[in-house]
mmCIF file of C-alpha atoms and ligand atoms in Angstrom:
data_model
loop_
_atom_site.group_PDB
_atom_site.id
_atom_site.type_symbol
_atom_site.label_atom_id
_atom_site.label_comp_id
_atom_site.label_asym_id
_atom_site.label_seq_id
_atom_site.Cartn_x
_atom_site.Cartn_y
_atom_site.Cartn_z
ATOM 1 C CA MET X 1 75.937 98.998 127.255
ATOM 2 C CA LYS X 2 77.742 100.065 130.399
ATOM 3 C CA ILE X 3 81.182 101.628 130.854
ATOM 4 C CA ILE X 4 82.712 100.303 134.065
ATOM 5 C CA HIS X 5 85.858 101.686 135.688
ATOM 6 C CA LYS X 6 85.988 99.670 138.923
ATOM 7 C CA ILE X 7 86.944 96.021 139.303
ATOM 8 C CA GLU X 8 84.456 95.326 142.121
ATOM 9 C CA GLU X 9 81.593 96.831 140.142
ATOM 10 C CA LEU X 10 82.412 94.650 137.141
ATOM 11 C CA LYS X 11 82.712 91.554 139.328
ATOM 12 C CA ASN X 12 79.320 92.306 140.890
ATOM 13 C CA ILE X 13 77.652 92.606 137.502
ATOM 14 C CA LEU X 14 79.251 89.376 136.285
ATOM 15 C CA LYS X 15 78.532 87.449 139.517
ATOM 16 C CA ASP X 16 75.037 86.422 138.467
ATOM 17 C CA LYS X 17 76.177 85.641 134.913
ATOM 18 C CA ARG X 18 78.277 82.646 135.943
ATOM 19 C CA THR X 19 76.180 80.241 133.868
ATOM 20 C CA LEU X 20 76.508 82.373 130.737
ATOM 21 C CA GLU X 21 79.193 82.284 128.080
ATOM 22 C CA ILE X 22 81.288 85.411 128.638
ATOM 23 C CA GLY X 23 83.542 86.664 125.851
ATOM 24 C CA LEU X 24 86.450 88.981 126.624
ATOM 25 C CA VAL X 25 88.163 91.219 124.065
ATOM 26 C CA PRO X 26 91.285 92.746 125.635
ATOM 27 C CA THR X 27 92.398 95.983 123.933
ATOM 28 C CA MET X 28 94.370 99.140 124.576
ATOM 29 C CA GLY X 29 91.662 101.249 122.926
ATOM 30 C CA ALA X 30 91.894 103.606 119.926
ATOM 31 C CA LEU X 31 89.682 100.964 118.382
ATOM 32 C CA HIS X 32 89.578 100.305 114.647
ATOM 33 C CA GLU X 33 88.095 97.682 112.311
ATOM 34 C CA GLY X 34 90.688 95.117 113.473
ATOM 35 C CA HIS X 35 89.388 95.351 117.031
ATOM 36 C CA ALA X 36 85.818 95.474 115.669
ATOM 37 C CA SER X 37 86.294 92.072 114.028
ATOM 38 C CA LEU X 38 87.203 90.561 117.424
ATOM 39 C CA ILE X 39 84.246 92.223 119.143
ATOM 40 C CA LYS X 40 81.819 91.061 116.419
ATOM 41 C CA LYS X 41 83.042 87.500 116.781
ATOM 42 C CA SER X 42 82.658 87.610 120.549
ATOM 43 C CA VAL X 43 79.125 89.021 120.312
ATOM 44 C CA GLU X 44 78.226 86.230 117.857
ATOM 45 C CA GLN X 45 79.710 83.453 119.985
ATOM 46 C CA ASN X 46 78.768 84.489 123.548
ATOM 47 C CA ASP X 47 75.833 85.581 125.708
ATOM 48 C CA PHE X 48 77.792 88.500 127.103
ATOM 49 C CA THR X 49 80.785 90.454 125.772
ATOM 50 C CA VAL X 50 83.246 92.528 127.796
ATOM 51 C CA VAL X 51 85.685 94.761 125.899
ATOM 52 C CA SER X 52 88.555 95.950 128.071
ATOM 53 C CA VAL X 53 90.196 99.236 127.180
ATOM 54 C CA PHE X 54 93.378 99.650 129.173
ATOM 55 C CA VAL X 55 96.747 101.067 128.148
ATOM 56 C CA ASN X 56 98.805 98.762 130.309
ATOM 57 C CA PRO X 57 101.938 100.528 131.635
ATOM 58 C CA VAL X 58 103.583 97.235 132.631
ATOM 59 C CA GLN X 59 103.966 96.158 129.005
ATOM 60 C CA PHE X 60 105.677 99.390 127.889
ATOM 61 C CA GLY X 61 109.439 99.958 128.113
ATOM 62 C CA ILE X 62 110.747 103.233 129.574
ATOM 63 C CA ASN X 63 111.486 104.777 126.194
ATOM 64 C CA GLU X 64 108.298 103.571 124.550
ATOM 65 C CA ASP X 65 105.074 105.390 123.709
ATOM 66 C CA PHE X 66 102.973 104.830 126.880
ATOM 67 C CA ASP X 67 102.367 108.566 127.369
ATOM 68 C CA LYS X 68 101.522 109.379 123.783
ATOM 69 C CA TYR X 69 99.499 106.217 123.054
ATOM 70 C CA PRO X 70 96.117 107.410 121.664
ATOM 71 C CA ARG X 71 93.274 107.411 124.191
ATOM 72 C CA THR X 72 89.778 107.783 122.670
ATOM 73 C CA LEU X 73 87.451 106.155 125.204
ATOM 74 C CA GLU X 74 84.265 107.970 124.241
ATOM 75 C CA LYS X 75 84.593 107.018 120.567
ATOM 76 C CA ASP X 76 85.650 103.467 121.502
ATOM 77 C CA ALA X 77 82.577 103.025 123.717
ATOM 78 C CA LYS X 78 80.263 104.134 120.882
ATOM 79 C CA LEU X 79 81.817 101.572 118.532
ATOM 80 C CA CYS X 80 81.481 98.820 121.159
ATOM 81 C CA GLU X 81 77.844 99.720 121.739
ATOM 82 C CA ASN X 82 77.101 99.684 117.989
ATOM 83 C CA LEU X 83 78.698 96.253 117.719
ATOM 84 C CA GLY X 84 76.531 94.856 120.515
ATOM 85 C CA ALA X 85 79.113 94.603 123.323
ATOM 86 C CA ASP X 86 77.614 94.583 126.829
ATOM 87 C CA ILE X 87 80.378 96.212 128.851
ATOM 88 C CA VAL X 88 83.428 98.349 128.247
ATOM 89 C CA PHE X 89 85.806 97.868 131.146
ATOM 90 C CA ALA X 90 88.140 100.876 131.314
ATOM 91 C CA PRO X 91 89.997 100.896 134.628
ATOM 92 C CA ALA X 92 92.481 103.581 135.668
ATOM 93 C CA VAL X 93 96.089 102.460 136.123
ATOM 94 C CA ASP X 94 95.851 102.650 139.946
ATOM 95 C CA GLU X 95 92.692 100.532 139.879
ATOM 96 C CA MET X 96 94.586 97.715 138.134
ATOM 97 C CA TYR X 97 97.924 98.166 139.951
ATOM 98 C CA GLN X 98 98.422 99.483 143.468
ATOM 99 C CA ASP X 99 102.182 99.423 142.951
ATOM 100 C CA THR X 100 103.731 98.406 139.630
ATOM 101 C CA LYS X 101 107.156 98.005 141.263
ATOM 102 C CA GLU X 102 105.954 95.425 143.792
ATOM 103 C CA LEU X 103 103.852 93.398 141.422
ATOM 104 C CA THR X 104 103.562 89.623 141.074
ATOM 105 C CA LEU X 105 104.283 89.038 137.405
ATOM 106 C CA VAL X 106 103.305 86.219 135.080
ATOM 107 C CA CYS X 107 106.499 85.488 133.142
ATOM 108 C CA PRO X 108 106.413 83.456 129.922
ATOM 109 C CA PRO X 109 109.436 81.183 129.416
ATOM 110 C CA TYR X 110 112.689 82.611 128.108
ATOM 111 C CA SER X 111 112.480 80.495 124.947
ATOM 112 C CA ALA X 112 109.216 82.214 123.993
ATOM 113 C CA ILE X 113 110.315 85.789 124.702
ATOM 114 C CA ASN X 114 113.976 85.744 123.664
ATOM 115 C CA LYS X 115 113.066 86.410 120.030
ATOM 116 C CA LEU X 116 111.103 88.752 117.800
ATOM 117 C CA CYS X 117 109.183 91.448 119.756
ATOM 118 C CA GLY X 118 110.222 89.957 123.104
ATOM 119 C CA LYS X 119 113.863 90.506 122.273
ATOM 120 C CA SER X 120 113.498 94.131 121.253
ATOM 121 C CA ARG X 121 110.982 94.925 124.010
ATOM 122 C CA PRO X 122 112.393 93.438 127.243
ATOM 123 C CA GLY X 123 109.647 92.857 129.822
ATOM 124 C CA HIS X 124 106.885 93.441 127.277
ATOM 125 C CA PHE X 125 105.404 89.946 127.362
ATOM 126 C CA ASP X 126 105.622 89.718 131.167
ATOM 127 C CA GLY X 127 103.402 92.796 131.176
ATOM 128 C CA VAL X 128 101.031 91.310 128.595
ATOM 129 C CA ALA X 129 100.749 87.920 130.332
ATOM 130 C CA THR X 130 100.192 89.630 133.698
ATOM 131 C CA VAL X 131 97.431 91.975 132.548
ATOM 132 C CA VAL X 132 95.684 89.259 130.519
ATOM 133 C CA SER X 133 95.741 86.934 133.565
ATOM 134 C CA LYS X 134 94.218 89.698 135.674
ATOM 135 C CA LEU X 135 91.509 90.322 133.074
ATOM 136 C CA PHE X 136 90.706 86.584 132.906
ATOM 137 C CA ASN X 137 90.349 86.458 136.699
ATOM 138 C CA ILE X 138 88.342 89.678 136.954
ATOM 139 C CA THR X 139 85.861 88.743 134.207
ATOM 140 C CA GLY X 140 85.693 84.952 134.566
ATOM 141 C CA CYS X 141 85.443 84.879 130.767
ATOM 142 C CA THR X 142 84.935 81.574 128.979
ATOM 143 C CA LYS X 143 86.386 82.752 125.660
ATOM 144 C CA ALA X 144 88.917 85.467 124.854
ATOM 145 C CA TYR X 145 89.649 86.970 121.443
ATOM 146 C CA PHE X 146 93.121 87.852 120.148
ATOM 147 C CA GLY X 147 94.292 89.061 116.737
ATOM 148 C CA GLN X 148 96.821 87.177 114.635
ATOM 149 C CA LYS X 149 98.371 90.586 113.943
ATOM 150 C CA ASP X 150 100.206 90.117 117.265
ATOM 151 C CA ALA X 151 101.253 86.576 116.437
ATOM 152 C CA GLN X 152 103.880 86.159 119.158
ATOM 153 C CA GLN X 153 101.450 87.521 121.739
ATOM 154 C CA LEU X 154 98.814 85.019 120.625
ATOM 155 C CA PHE X 155 101.343 82.181 120.862
ATOM 156 C CA ILE X 156 102.403 83.261 124.367
ATOM 157 C CA ILE X 157 98.830 83.657 125.628
ATOM 158 C CA LYS X 158 97.847 80.220 124.296
ATOM 159 C CA LYS X 159 100.862 78.718 126.045
ATOM 160 C CA MET X 160 100.081 80.569 129.275
ATOM 161 C CA VAL X 161 96.481 79.300 129.254
ATOM 162 C CA LYS X 162 97.739 75.738 128.802
ATOM 163 C CA ASP X 163 100.593 75.979 131.310
ATOM 164 C CA LEU X 164 98.523 77.690 134.035
ATOM 165 C CA ASN X 165 95.252 75.793 133.376
ATOM 166 C CA PHE X 166 93.128 78.867 132.767
ATOM 167 C CA ASN X 167 89.595 77.841 131.926
ATOM 168 C CA VAL X 168 89.454 80.085 128.881
ATOM 169 C CA GLU X 169 89.256 79.221 125.215
ATOM 170 C CA ILE X 170 91.522 81.443 123.126
ATOM 171 C CA VAL X 171 89.950 82.420 119.810
ATOM 172 C CA PRO X 172 92.454 83.628 117.173
ATOM 173 C CA CYS X 173 91.145 86.228 114.697
ATOM 174 C CA PRO X 174 92.620 87.006 111.243
ATOM 175 C CA ILE X 175 94.485 90.232 110.481
ATOM 176 C CA VAL X 176 92.260 93.035 109.179
ATOM 177 C CA ARG X 177 93.945 95.232 106.566
ATOM 178 C CA GLU X 178 93.260 98.447 104.673
ATOM 179 C CA ASN X 179 92.374 98.008 100.991
ATOM 180 C CA ASP X 180 96.032 98.509 100.049
ATOM 181 C CA GLY X 181 97.170 95.818 102.495
ATOM 182 C CA LEU X 182 98.397 97.914 105.442
ATOM 183 C CA ALA X 183 97.514 96.053 108.642
ATOM 184 C CA LEU X 184 95.251 98.173 110.833
ATOM 185 C CA SER X 185 96.939 99.346 114.008
ATOM 186 C CA SER X 186 96.248 102.041 116.589
ATOM 187 C CA ARG X 187 99.840 103.176 115.980
ATOM 188 C CA ASN X 188 99.078 103.942 112.304
ATOM 189 C CA SER X 189 97.748 107.269 113.620
ATOM 190 C CA TYR X 190 101.387 108.271 114.290
ATOM 191 C CA LEU X 191 102.225 107.942 110.584
ATOM 192 C CA LYS X 192 102.618 111.034 108.431
ATOM 193 C CA GLU X 193 100.822 111.044 105.089
ATOM 194 C CA GLU X 194 104.156 110.794 103.271
ATOM 195 C CA SER X 195 105.276 107.739 105.290
ATOM 196 C CA ARG X 196 102.413 105.570 104.165
ATOM 197 C CA GLU X 197 104.427 104.193 101.276
ATOM 198 C CA ASP X 198 107.134 103.037 103.691
ATOM 199 C CA ALA X 199 104.519 101.604 106.068
ATOM 200 C CA LEU X 200 103.106 99.538 103.211
ATOM 201 C CA LYS X 201 106.489 97.906 102.635
ATOM 202 C CA LEU X 202 105.877 95.418 105.465
ATOM 203 C CA TYR X 203 102.853 93.985 103.673
ATOM 204 C CA LYS X 204 104.559 94.117 100.293
ATOM 205 C CA ALA X 205 107.620 92.272 101.633
ATOM 206 C CA LEU X 206 105.459 89.536 103.175
ATOM 207 C CA LYS X 207 103.419 89.167 100.007
ATOM 208 C CA TYR X 208 106.554 88.924 97.892
ATOM 209 C CA ALA X 209 108.034 86.237 100.155
ATOM 210 C CA LYS X 210 104.765 84.316 99.826
ATOM 211 C CA GLU X 211 104.920 84.578 96.041
ATOM 212 C CA LEU X 212 108.494 83.279 96.068
ATOM 213 C CA ARG X 213 107.443 80.300 98.176
ATOM 214 C CA GLN X 214 104.607 79.599 95.758
ATOM 215 C CA LYS X 215 107.223 79.553 93.000
ATOM 216 C CA GLY X 216 109.093 76.868 94.939
ATOM 217 C CA ILE X 217 111.772 78.929 96.699
ATOM 218 C CA ASN X 218 112.323 77.458 100.154
ATOM 219 C CA ASP X 219 115.684 78.905 101.137
ATOM 220 C CA ARG X 220 115.128 81.030 104.268
ATOM 221 C CA GLN X 221 118.076 83.320 103.478
ATOM 222 C CA ILE X 222 116.776 84.057 99.981
ATOM 223 C CA LEU X 223 113.256 84.626 101.305
ATOM 224 C CA CYS X 224 114.438 86.997 104.063
ATOM 225 C CA ASP X 225 116.908 88.855 101.825
ATOM 226 C CA SER X 226 114.279 89.360 99.124
ATOM 227 C CA ALA X 227 111.842 90.737 101.683
ATOM 228 C CA LEU X 228 114.580 92.942 103.167
ATOM 229 C CA LYS X 229 115.165 94.545 99.754
ATOM 230 C CA ILE X 230 111.547 95.656 99.669
ATOM 231 C CA LEU X 231 111.880 97.023 103.212
ATOM 232 C CA GLU X 232 114.694 99.396 102.178
ATOM 233 C CA GLY X 233 113.936 102.862 103.519
ATOM 234 C CA THR X 234 112.541 101.501 106.789
ATOM 235 C CA LEU X 235 114.554 100.631 109.890
ATOM 236 C CA VAL X 236 114.089 96.882 110.192
ATOM 237 C CA ASP X 237 114.010 95.592 113.759
ATOM 238 C CA TYR X 238 113.626 91.941 112.762
ATOM 239 C CA ILE X 239 112.566 89.701 109.933
ATOM 240 C CA GLU X 240 112.178 86.027 110.801
ATOM 241 C CA ILE X 241 110.476 82.863 109.630
ATOM 242 C CA VAL X 242 109.095 80.536 112.309
ATOM 243 C CA ASN X 243 106.891 77.499 112.536
ATOM 244 C CA PRO X 244 103.562 79.092 113.603
ATOM 245 C CA GLU X 245 102.698 76.142 115.864
ATOM 246 C CA THR X 246 105.938 76.146 117.871
ATOM 247 C CA PHE X 247 107.487 79.548 117.120
ATOM 248 C CA GLU X 248 110.780 77.695 116.647
ATOM 249 C CA ASP X 249 112.922 78.741 113.668
ATOM 250 C CA TRP X 250 111.468 77.416 110.444
ATOM 251 C CA GLN X 251 113.709 74.543 109.374
ATOM 252 C CA ASP X 252 111.979 72.337 106.895
ATOM 253 C CA GLU X 253 110.125 73.288 103.737
ATOM 254 C CA LYS X 254 107.370 70.813 104.607
ATOM 255 C CA GLU X 255 106.545 72.725 107.814
ATOM 256 C CA PRO X 256 104.176 75.711 107.711
ATOM 257 C CA ALA X 257 106.130 78.967 107.613
ATOM 258 C CA LEU X 258 105.159 82.249 109.263
ATOM 259 C CA MET X 259 107.186 85.301 108.265
ATOM 260 C CA LEU X 260 107.202 88.117 110.830
ATOM 261 C CA ILE X 261 108.507 91.659 110.410
ATOM 262 C CA ALA X 262 108.943 94.632 112.739
ATOM 263 C CA ALA X 263 110.217 97.904 111.312
ATOM 264 C CA LYS X 264 110.351 101.554 112.273
ATOM 265 C CA ILE X 265 108.935 104.094 109.851
ATOM 266 C CA ALA X 266 110.446 107.598 109.506
ATOM 267 C CA PRO X 267 110.119 110.421 110.356
ATOM 268 C CA THR X 268 108.100 109.564 113.489
ATOM 269 C CA ASP X 269 109.971 106.299 114.183
ATOM 270 C CA THR X 270 106.655 104.478 114.327
ATOM 271 C CA ARG X 271 107.273 100.809 115.064
ATOM 272 C CA LEU X 272 104.956 98.602 112.996
ATOM 273 C CA ILE X 273 104.628 94.818 113.019
ATOM 274 C CA ASP X 274 103.034 92.465 110.524
ATOM 275 C CA ASN X 275 103.133 88.777 109.626
ATOM 276 C CA MET X 276 101.850 86.297 107.063
ATOM 277 C CA GLU X 277 101.918 82.578 106.459
ATOM 278 C CA ILE X 278 104.094 82.276 103.385
HETATM 279 P P1 LIG E 1 95.772 96.359 120.914
HETATM 280 O O1 LIG E 1 94.693 97.323 121.265
HETATM 281 O O2 LIG E 1 96.704 96.855 119.864
HETATM 282 O O3 LIG E 1 96.468 95.802 122.130
HETATM 283 O O4 LIG E 1 95.043 95.115 120.240
HETATM 284 C C1 LIG E 1 94.004 94.443 120.893
HETATM 285 C C2 LIG E 1 93.698 93.187 120.128
HETATM 286 O O5 LIG E 1 93.294 93.514 118.812
HETATM 287 C C3 LIG E 1 94.919 92.252 120.005
HETATM 288 O O6 LIG E 1 94.495 90.915 120.185
HETATM 289 C C4 LIG E 1 95.381 92.511 118.605
HETATM 290 O O7 LIG E 1 96.060 91.420 118.028
HETATM 291 C C5 LIG E 1 94.063 92.765 117.893
HETATM 292 N N1 LIG E 1 94.301 93.531 116.660
HETATM 293 C C6 LIG E 1 94.948 94.715 116.532
HETATM 294 N N2 LIG E 1 95.033 95.075 115.241
HETATM 295 C C7 LIG E 1 94.426 94.093 114.521
HETATM 296 C C8 LIG E 1 94.194 93.868 113.143
HETATM 297 N N3 LIG E 1 94.597 94.725 112.200
HETATM 298 N N4 LIG E 1 93.540 92.741 112.784
HETATM 299 C C9 LIG E 1 93.132 91.837 113.713
HETATM 300 N N5 LIG E 1 93.315 91.996 115.037
HETATM 301 C C10 LIG E 1 93.959 93.095 115.446
#
């Protein structure tokens, strides 16, 4: 397995692999078993797997955690190698962007970003769509792997691929959780031991809402309020129920329902997200 830092070098390696199936797993590093599940799937389904490790400044707001985001490239590369990946692509910021202020952006439609994470993180999904487009063009991948943990991101990327005719198949991958239910996230490393109980409330709230639905409760207000009760002690950013196909507000009990939660966990103000079909 090779670690590549330069775009031209990666393009040169991939030039004579045009006839192969190339899988791309875009990540920001600090890899865990959630990322590993995407990489494993790509290795299974493709001739060649590229894992990108890039903390993308364009998707971070000014008061967000770009500077303190964990960077563990050496460890990440070992994991990728053990899983059978072929290349880790880890460019520096100035390799990907000559000037982030004068950058052509890929902007998802307002309807897709004016809710959930897009609403609380202005500009975030422009940054995501832009970097993912660049990675598609640089690698020429035929498949790309995204976790359902970032459900709105997955929805936006699928829409972007359709709207802009990218020749890439998007492969959604299920959320990987700890034994107690906590969704794996690179940001879990910010949590203090004593905040774990609060962090777990996202999963518990989703599970409870699912149980209520199974008991025949279909009132969105009751479902959200019941979940909110469990989230007491966290700072809830949003709790919503959408149709997972359209990401429109969930209206009708016959439609599938995806509940999504974002909440900050004290004392480090760690912002966690989670979701579940209920
Ligand atoms: P990130 O490094 O956080 O940008 O995540 C890179 C990819 O891994 C994204 O497609 C995420 O949705 C996915 N991912 C992160 N955490 C998990 C998880 N717990 N289960 C499944 N996929 C995940």
